[in-house]
PDB file of C-alpha atoms in Angstrom:
ATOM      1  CA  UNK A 499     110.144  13.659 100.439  1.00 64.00           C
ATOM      2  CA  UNK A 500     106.826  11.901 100.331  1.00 72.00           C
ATOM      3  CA  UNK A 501     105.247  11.055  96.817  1.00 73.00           C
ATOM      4  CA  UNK A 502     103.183  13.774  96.881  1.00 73.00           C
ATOM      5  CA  UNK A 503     105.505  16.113  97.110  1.00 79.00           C
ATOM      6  CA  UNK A 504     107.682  14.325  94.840  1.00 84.00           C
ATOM      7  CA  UNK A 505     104.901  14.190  92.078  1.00 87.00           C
ATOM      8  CA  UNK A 506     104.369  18.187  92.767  1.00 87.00           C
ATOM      9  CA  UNK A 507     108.083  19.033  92.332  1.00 89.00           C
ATOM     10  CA  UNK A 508     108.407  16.917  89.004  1.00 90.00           C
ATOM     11  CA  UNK A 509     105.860  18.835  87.775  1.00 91.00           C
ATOM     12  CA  UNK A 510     106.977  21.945  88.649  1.00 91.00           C
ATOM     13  CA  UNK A 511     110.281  21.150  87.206  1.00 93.00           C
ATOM     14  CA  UNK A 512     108.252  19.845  84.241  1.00 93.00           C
ATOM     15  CA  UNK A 513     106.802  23.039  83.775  1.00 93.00           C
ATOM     16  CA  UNK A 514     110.307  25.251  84.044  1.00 94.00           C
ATOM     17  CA  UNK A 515     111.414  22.773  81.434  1.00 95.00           C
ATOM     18  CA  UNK A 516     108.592  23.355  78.745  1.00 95.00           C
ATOM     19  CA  UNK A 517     109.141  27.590  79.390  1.00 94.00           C
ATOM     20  CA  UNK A 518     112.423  28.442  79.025  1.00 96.00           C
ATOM     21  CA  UNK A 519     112.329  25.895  76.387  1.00 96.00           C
ATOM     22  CA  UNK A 520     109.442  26.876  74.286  1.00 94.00           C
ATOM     23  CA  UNK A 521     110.713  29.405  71.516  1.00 92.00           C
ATOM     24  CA  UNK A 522     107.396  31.970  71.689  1.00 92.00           C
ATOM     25  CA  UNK A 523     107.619  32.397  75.373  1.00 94.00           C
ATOM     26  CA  UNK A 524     109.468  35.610  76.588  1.00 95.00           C
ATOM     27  CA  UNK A 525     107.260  35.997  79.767  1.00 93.00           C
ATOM     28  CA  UNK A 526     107.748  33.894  83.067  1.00 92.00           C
ATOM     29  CA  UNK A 527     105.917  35.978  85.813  1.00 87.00           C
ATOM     30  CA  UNK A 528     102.978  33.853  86.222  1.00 86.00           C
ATOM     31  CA  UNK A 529     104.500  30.832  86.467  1.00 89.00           C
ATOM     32  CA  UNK A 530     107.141  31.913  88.834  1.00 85.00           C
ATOM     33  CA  UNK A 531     105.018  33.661  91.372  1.00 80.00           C
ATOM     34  CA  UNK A 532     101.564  31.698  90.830  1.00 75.00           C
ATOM     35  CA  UNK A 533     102.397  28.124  89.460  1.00 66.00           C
ATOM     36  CA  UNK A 534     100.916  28.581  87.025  1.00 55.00           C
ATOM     37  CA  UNK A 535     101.648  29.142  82.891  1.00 52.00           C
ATOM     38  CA  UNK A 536      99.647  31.600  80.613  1.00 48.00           C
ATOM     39  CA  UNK A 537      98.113  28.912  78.215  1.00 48.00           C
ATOM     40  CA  UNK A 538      97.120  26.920  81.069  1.00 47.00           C
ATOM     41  CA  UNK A 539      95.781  28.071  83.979  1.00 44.00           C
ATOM     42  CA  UNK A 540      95.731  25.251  86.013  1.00 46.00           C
ATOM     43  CA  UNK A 541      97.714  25.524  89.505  1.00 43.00           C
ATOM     44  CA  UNK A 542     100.783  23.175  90.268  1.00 46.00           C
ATOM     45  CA  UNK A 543     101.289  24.367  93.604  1.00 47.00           C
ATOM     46  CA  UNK A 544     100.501  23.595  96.944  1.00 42.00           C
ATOM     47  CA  UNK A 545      97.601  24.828  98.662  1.00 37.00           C
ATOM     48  CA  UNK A 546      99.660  27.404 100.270  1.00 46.00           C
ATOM     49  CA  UNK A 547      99.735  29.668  97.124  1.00 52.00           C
ATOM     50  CA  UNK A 548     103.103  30.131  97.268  1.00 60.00           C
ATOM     51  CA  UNK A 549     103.933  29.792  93.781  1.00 73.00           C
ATOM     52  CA  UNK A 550     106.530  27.000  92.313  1.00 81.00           C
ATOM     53  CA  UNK A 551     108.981  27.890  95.127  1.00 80.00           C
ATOM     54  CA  UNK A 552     106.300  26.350  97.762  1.00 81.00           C
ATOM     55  CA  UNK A 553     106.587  22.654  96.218  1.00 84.00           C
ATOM     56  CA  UNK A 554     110.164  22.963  95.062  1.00 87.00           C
ATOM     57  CA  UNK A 555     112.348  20.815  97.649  1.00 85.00           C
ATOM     58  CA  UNK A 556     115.087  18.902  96.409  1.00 89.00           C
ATOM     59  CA  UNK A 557     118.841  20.722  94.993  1.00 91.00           C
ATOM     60  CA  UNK A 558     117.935  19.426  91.831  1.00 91.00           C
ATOM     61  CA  UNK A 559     114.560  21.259  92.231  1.00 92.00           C
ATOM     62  CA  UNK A 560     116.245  24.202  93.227  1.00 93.00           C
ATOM     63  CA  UNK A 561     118.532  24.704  90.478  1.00 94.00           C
ATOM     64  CA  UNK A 562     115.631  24.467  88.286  1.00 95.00           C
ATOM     65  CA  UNK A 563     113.503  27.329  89.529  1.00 94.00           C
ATOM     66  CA  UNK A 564     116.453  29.649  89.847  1.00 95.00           C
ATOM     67  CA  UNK A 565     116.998  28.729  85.832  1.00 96.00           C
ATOM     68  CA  UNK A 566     113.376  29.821  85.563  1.00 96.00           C
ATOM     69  CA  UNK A 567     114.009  33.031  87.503  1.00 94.00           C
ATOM     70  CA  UNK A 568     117.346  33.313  85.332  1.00 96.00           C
ATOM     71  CA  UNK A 569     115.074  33.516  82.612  1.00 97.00           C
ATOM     72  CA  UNK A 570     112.667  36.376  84.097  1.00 95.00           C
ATOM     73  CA  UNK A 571     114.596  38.588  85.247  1.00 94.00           C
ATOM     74  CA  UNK A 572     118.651  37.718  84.221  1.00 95.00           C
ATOM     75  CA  UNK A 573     120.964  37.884  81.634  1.00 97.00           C
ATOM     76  CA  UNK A 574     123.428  35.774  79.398  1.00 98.00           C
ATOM     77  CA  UNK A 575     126.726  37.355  81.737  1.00 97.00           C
ATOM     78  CA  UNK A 576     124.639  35.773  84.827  1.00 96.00           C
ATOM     79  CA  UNK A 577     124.398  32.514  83.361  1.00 97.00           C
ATOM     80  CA  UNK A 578     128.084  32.815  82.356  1.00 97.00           C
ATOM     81  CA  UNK A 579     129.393  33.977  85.667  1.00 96.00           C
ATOM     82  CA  UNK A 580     127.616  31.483  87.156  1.00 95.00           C
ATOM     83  CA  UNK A 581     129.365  28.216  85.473  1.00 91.00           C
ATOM     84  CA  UNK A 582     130.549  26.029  87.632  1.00 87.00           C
ATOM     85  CA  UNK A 583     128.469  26.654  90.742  1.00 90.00           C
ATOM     86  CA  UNK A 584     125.593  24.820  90.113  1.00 88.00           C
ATOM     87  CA  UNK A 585     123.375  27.210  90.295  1.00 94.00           C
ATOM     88  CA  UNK A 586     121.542  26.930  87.477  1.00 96.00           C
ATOM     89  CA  UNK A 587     121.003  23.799  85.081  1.00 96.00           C
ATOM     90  CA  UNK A 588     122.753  23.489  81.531  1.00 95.00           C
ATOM     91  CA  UNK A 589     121.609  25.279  79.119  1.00 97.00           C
ATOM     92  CA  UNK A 590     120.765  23.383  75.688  1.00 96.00           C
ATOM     93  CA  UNK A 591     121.556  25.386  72.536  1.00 96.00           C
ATOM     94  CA  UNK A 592     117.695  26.621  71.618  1.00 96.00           C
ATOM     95  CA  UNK A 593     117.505  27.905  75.747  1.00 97.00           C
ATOM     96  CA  UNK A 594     121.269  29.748  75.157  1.00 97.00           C
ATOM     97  CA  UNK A 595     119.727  31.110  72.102  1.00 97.00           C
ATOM     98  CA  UNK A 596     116.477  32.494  73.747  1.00 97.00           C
ATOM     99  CA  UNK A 597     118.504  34.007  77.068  1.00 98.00           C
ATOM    100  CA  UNK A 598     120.746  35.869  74.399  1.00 98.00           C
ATOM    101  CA  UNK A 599     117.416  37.481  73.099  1.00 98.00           C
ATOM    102  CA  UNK A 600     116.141  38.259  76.424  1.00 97.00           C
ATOM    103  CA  UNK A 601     119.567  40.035  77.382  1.00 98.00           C
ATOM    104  CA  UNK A 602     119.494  41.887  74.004  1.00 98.00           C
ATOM    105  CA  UNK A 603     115.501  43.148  75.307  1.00 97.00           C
ATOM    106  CA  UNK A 604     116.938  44.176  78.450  1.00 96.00           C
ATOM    107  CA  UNK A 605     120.132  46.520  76.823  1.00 97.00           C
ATOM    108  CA  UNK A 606     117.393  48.230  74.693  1.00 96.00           C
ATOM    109  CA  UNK A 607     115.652  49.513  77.490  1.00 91.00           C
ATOM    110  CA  UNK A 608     115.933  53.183  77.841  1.00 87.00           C
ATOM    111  CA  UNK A 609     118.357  53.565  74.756  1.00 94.00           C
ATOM    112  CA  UNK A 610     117.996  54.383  71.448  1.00 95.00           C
ATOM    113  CA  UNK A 611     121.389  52.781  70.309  1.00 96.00           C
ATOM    114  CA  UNK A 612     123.459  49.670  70.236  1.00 97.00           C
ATOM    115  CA  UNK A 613     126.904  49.777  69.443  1.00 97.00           C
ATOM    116  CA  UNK A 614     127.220  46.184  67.643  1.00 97.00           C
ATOM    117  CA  UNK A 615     131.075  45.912  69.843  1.00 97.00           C
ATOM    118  CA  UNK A 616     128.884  46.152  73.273  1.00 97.00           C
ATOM    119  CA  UNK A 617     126.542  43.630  72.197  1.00 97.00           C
ATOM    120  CA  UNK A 618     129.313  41.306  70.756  1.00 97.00           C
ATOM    121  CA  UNK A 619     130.874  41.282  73.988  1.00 97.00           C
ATOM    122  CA  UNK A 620     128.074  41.114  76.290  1.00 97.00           C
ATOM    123  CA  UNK A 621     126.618  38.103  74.323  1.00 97.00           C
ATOM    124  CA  UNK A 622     129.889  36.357  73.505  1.00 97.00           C
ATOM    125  CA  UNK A 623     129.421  36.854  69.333  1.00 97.00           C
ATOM    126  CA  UNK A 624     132.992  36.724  67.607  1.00 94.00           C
ATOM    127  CA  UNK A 625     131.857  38.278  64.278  1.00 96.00           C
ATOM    128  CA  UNK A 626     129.784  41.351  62.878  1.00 97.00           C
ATOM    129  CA  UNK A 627     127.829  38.609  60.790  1.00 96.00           C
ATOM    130  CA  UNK A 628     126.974  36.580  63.569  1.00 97.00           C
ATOM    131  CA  UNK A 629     125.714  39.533  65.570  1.00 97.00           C
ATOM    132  CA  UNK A 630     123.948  40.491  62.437  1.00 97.00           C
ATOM    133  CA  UNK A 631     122.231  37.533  62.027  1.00 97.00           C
ATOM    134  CA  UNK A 632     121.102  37.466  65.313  1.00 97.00           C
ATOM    135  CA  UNK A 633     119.614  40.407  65.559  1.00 97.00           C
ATOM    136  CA  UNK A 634     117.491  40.195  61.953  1.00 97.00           C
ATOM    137  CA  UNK A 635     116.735  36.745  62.665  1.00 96.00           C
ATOM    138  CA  UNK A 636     115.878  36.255  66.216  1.00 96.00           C
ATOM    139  CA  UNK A 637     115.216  39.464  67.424  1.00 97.00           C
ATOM    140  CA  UNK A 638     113.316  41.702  64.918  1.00 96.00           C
ATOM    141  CA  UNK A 639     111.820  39.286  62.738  1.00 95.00           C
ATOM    142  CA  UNK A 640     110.474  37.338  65.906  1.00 94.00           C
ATOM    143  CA  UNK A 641     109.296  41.172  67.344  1.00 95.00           C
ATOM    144  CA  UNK A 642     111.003  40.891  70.306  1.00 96.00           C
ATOM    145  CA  UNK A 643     112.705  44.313  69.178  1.00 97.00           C
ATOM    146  CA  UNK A 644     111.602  46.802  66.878  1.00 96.00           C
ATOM    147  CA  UNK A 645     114.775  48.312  65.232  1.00 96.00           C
ATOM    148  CA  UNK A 646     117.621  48.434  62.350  1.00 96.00           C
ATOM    149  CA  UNK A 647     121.228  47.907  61.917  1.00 97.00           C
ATOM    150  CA  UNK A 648     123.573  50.511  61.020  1.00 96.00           C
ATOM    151  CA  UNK A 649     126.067  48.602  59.457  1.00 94.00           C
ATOM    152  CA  UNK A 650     127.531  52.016  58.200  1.00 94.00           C
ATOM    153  CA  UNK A 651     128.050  53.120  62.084  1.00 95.00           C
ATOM    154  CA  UNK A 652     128.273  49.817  63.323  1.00 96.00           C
ATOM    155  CA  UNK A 653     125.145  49.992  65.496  1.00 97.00           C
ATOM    156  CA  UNK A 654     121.415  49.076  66.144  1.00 97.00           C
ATOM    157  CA  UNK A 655     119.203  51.843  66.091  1.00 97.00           C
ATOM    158  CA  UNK A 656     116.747  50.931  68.958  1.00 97.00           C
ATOM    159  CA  UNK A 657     112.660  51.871  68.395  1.00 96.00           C
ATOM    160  CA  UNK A 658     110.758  49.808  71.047  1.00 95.00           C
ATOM    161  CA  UNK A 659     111.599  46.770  72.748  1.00 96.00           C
ATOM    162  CA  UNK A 660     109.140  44.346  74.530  1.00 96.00           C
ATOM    163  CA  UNK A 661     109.213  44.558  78.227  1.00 94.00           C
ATOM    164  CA  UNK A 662     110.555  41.994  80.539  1.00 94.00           C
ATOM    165  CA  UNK A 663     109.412  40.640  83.647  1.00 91.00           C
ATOM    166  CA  UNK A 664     109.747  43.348  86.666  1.00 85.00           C
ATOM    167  CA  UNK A 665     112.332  41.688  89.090  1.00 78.00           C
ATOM    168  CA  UNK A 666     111.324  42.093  93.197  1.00 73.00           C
ATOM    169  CA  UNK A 667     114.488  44.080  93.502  1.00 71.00           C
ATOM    170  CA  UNK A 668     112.954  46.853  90.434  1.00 70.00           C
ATOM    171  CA  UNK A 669     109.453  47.165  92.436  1.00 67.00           C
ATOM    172  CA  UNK A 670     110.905  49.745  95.187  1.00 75.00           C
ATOM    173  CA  UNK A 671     112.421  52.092  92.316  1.00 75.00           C
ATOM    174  CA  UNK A 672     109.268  51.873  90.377  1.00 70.00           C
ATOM    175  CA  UNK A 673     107.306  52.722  93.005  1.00 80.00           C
ATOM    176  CA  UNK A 674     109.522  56.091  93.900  1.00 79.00           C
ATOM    177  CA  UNK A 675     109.175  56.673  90.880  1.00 80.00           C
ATOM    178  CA  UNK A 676     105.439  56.652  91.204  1.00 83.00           C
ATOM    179  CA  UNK A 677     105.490  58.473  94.195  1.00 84.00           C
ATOM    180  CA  UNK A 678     107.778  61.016  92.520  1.00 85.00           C
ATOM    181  CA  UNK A 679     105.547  61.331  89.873  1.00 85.00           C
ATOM    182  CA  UNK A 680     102.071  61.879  91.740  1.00 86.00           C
ATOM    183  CA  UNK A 681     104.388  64.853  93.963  1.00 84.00           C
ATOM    184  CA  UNK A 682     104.695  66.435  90.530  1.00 87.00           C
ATOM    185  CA  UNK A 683     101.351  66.217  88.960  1.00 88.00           C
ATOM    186  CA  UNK A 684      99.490  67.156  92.011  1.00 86.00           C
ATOM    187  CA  UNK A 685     101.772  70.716  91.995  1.00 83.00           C
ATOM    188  CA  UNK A 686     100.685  70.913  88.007  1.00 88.00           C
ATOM    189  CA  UNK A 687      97.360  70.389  89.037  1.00 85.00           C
ATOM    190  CA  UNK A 688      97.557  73.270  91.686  1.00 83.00           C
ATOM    191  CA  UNK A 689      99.072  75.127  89.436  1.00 84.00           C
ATOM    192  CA  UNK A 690      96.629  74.745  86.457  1.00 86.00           C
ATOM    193  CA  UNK A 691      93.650  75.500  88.884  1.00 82.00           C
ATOM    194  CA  UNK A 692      95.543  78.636  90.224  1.00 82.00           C
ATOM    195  CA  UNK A 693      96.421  79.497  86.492  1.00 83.00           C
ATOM    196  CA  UNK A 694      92.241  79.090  85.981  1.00 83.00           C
ATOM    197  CA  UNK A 695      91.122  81.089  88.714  1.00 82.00           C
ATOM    198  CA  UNK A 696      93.337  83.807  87.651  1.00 82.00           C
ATOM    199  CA  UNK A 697      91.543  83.660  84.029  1.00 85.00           C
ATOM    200  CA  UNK A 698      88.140  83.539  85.554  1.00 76.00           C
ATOM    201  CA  UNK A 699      89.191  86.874  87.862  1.00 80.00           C
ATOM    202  CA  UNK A 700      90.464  88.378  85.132  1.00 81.00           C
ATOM    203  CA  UNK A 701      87.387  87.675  82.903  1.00 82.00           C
ATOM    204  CA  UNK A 702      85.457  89.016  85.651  1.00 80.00           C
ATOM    205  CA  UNK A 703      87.085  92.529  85.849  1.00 80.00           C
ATOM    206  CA  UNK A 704      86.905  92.601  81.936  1.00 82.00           C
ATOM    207  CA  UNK A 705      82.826  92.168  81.867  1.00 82.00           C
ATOM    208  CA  UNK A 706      82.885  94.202  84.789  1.00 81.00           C
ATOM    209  CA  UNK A 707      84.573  97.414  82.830  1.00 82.00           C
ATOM    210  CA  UNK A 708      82.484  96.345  79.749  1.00 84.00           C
ATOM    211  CA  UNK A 709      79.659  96.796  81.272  1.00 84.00           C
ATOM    212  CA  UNK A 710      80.809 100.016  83.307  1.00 81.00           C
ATOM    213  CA  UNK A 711      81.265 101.700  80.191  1.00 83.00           C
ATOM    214  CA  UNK A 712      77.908 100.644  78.059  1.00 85.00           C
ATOM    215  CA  UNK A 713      76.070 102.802  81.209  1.00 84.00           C
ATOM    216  CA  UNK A 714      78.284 105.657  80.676  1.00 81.00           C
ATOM    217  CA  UNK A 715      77.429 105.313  77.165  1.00 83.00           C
ATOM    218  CA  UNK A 716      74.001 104.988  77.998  1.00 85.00           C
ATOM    219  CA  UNK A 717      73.801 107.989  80.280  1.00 83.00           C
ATOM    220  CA  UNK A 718      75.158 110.477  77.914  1.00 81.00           C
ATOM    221  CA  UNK A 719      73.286 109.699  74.757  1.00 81.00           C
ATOM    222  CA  UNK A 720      70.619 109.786  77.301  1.00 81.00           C
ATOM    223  CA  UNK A 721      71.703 113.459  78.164  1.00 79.00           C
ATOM    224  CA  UNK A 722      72.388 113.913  74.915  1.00 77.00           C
ATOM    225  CA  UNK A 723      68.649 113.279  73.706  1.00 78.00           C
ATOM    226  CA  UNK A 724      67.434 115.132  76.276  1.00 77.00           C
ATOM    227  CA  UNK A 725      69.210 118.500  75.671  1.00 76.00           C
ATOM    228  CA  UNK A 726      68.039 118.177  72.112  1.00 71.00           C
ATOM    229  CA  UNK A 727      64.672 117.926  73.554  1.00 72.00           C
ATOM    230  CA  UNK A 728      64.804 120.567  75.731  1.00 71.00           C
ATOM    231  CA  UNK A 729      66.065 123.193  72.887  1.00 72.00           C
ATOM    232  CA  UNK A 730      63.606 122.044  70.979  1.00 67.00           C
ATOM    233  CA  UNK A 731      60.795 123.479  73.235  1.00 67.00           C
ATOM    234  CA  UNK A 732      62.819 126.698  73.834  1.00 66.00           C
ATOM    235  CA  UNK A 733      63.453 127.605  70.447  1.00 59.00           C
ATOM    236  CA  UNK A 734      60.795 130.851  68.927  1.00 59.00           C
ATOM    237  CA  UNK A 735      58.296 129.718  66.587  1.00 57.00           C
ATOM    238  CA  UNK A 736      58.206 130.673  62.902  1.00 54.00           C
ATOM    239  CA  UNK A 737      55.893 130.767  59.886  1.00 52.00           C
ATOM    240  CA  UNK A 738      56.062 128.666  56.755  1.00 52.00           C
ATOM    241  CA  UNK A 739      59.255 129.038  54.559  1.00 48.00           C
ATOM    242  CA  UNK A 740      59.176 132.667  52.649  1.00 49.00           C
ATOM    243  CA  UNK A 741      56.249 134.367  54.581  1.00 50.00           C
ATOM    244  CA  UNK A 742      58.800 137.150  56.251  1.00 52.00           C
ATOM    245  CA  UNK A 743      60.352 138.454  52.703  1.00 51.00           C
ATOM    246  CA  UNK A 744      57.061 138.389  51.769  1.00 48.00           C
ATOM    247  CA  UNK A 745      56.137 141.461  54.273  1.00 54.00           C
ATOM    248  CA  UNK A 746      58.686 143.266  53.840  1.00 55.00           C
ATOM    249  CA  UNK A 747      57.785 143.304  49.768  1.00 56.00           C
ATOM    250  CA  UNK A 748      54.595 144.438  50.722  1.00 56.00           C
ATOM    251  CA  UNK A 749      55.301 147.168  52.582  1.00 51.00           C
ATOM    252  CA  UNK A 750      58.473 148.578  50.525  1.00 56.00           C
ATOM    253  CA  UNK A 751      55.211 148.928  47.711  1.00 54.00           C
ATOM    254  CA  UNK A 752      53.437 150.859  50.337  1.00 56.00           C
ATOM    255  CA  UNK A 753      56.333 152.940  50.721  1.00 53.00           C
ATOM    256  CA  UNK A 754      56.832 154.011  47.036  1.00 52.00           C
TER     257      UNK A 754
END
């Protein structure tokens, strides 16, 4: 390699070095696809933007940027399984330490609870204690997970867990998912605006016999004042109160 490029991959590898190994850092997306890390924002690429891969040459160089991607998107098993092959560097204590909590993140997705054997054996713990201990220590108190043991059940009851970085392989089923999901609101939607045209029909017809029936109200108190009018004029005129019985007095005098 030239010096340039030598210089550029040392730094890259510099870079890998100080993430995986810095104990707040949980989060590797930026500098694995951009070259970049998310207190500095300076590039360390090559001009051809193609993140830390692009200026990453040598075996050596290699094995460090799949440790990096190890640390994104993988687990402690991977690491395990993978001893032996050189594929990815050695792992000091502190970076075992901080894979362990980023393979305890990625069992508490989409569960609710832990059952402390599973986690003992995933992450190669040999006592309740230790597991314990991890947990409290690195885990909750650091707020990677938001939780509590059940030491009564012998589990971890799972509330919220901060998310990892989405893997290349993850993208496809997240976007079905996506596309699965817009299918289903856009039928909701139809169906609300059906649901809402139905209501505003049905609102219709109800002012519609509302008002049907104040005319027919209406008309017959209209017919109603009128026939009371009209008897009115027909009816026979009579005197004041009294005047008849007062006749007929006078003339049963006449009479006597």
């Amino acid at each position: 390699m030239a010096p340039v490029e030598e210089e550029e991959e040392a730094q890259a590898i510099e870079l890998i070095s100080q993430a995986i190994s810095e104990p707040t850092r949980f989060h590797f997306g930026s500098l694995l696809h951009n070259g970049v890390t998310d207190k500095d924002q300076h590039a360390t690429t090559s001009s051809s933007d193609g993140g830390l891969a692009s200026v990453i040459r040598s075996e050596e160089g290699t094995c460090w940027l799949q440790t990096l991607v190890l640390f994104a998107h993988g687990t402690w098993p991977d690491y395990v399984r993978a001893q032996g092959t050189n594929k990815y560097i050695t792992l000091d204590k502190n970076q075992e330490m901080k894979l362990k909590c980023l393979t305890l993140v990625s069992m508490c997705e989409n569960t609710k609870y832990l059952e402390y054997q599973e986690v003992m054996n995933v992450l190669d713990m040999h006592s309740v204690q230790e597991l314990e201990s991890f947990v409290v220590h690195q885990c909750i108190y650091t707020g990677l997970v938001e939780g509590r043991l059940d030491q009564q059940m012998g589990r971890i009851h799972v509330l919220s867990a901060i998310p990892r970085d989405v893997s290349p392989e993850k993208f496809e089923g997240m976007i079905q998912s996506l596309d699965v999901w817009l299918e289903q609101a856009g039928k909701v939607a139809y169906f609300l605006e059906e649901q809402a045209n139905n209501i505003d029909s049905a609102q219709e017809k109800r002012d519609s016999v509302q008002s049907y029936r104040k005319e027919k109200v209406q008309e017959a108190r209209e017919k109603v004042l009128a026939s009371v009018a009209e008897s009115k004029k027909l009816a026979p005129k009579q005197g004041p109160l009294g005047e008849r019985d007062v006749d007929e007095s006078r003339l049963s005098k006449r009479r006597k």
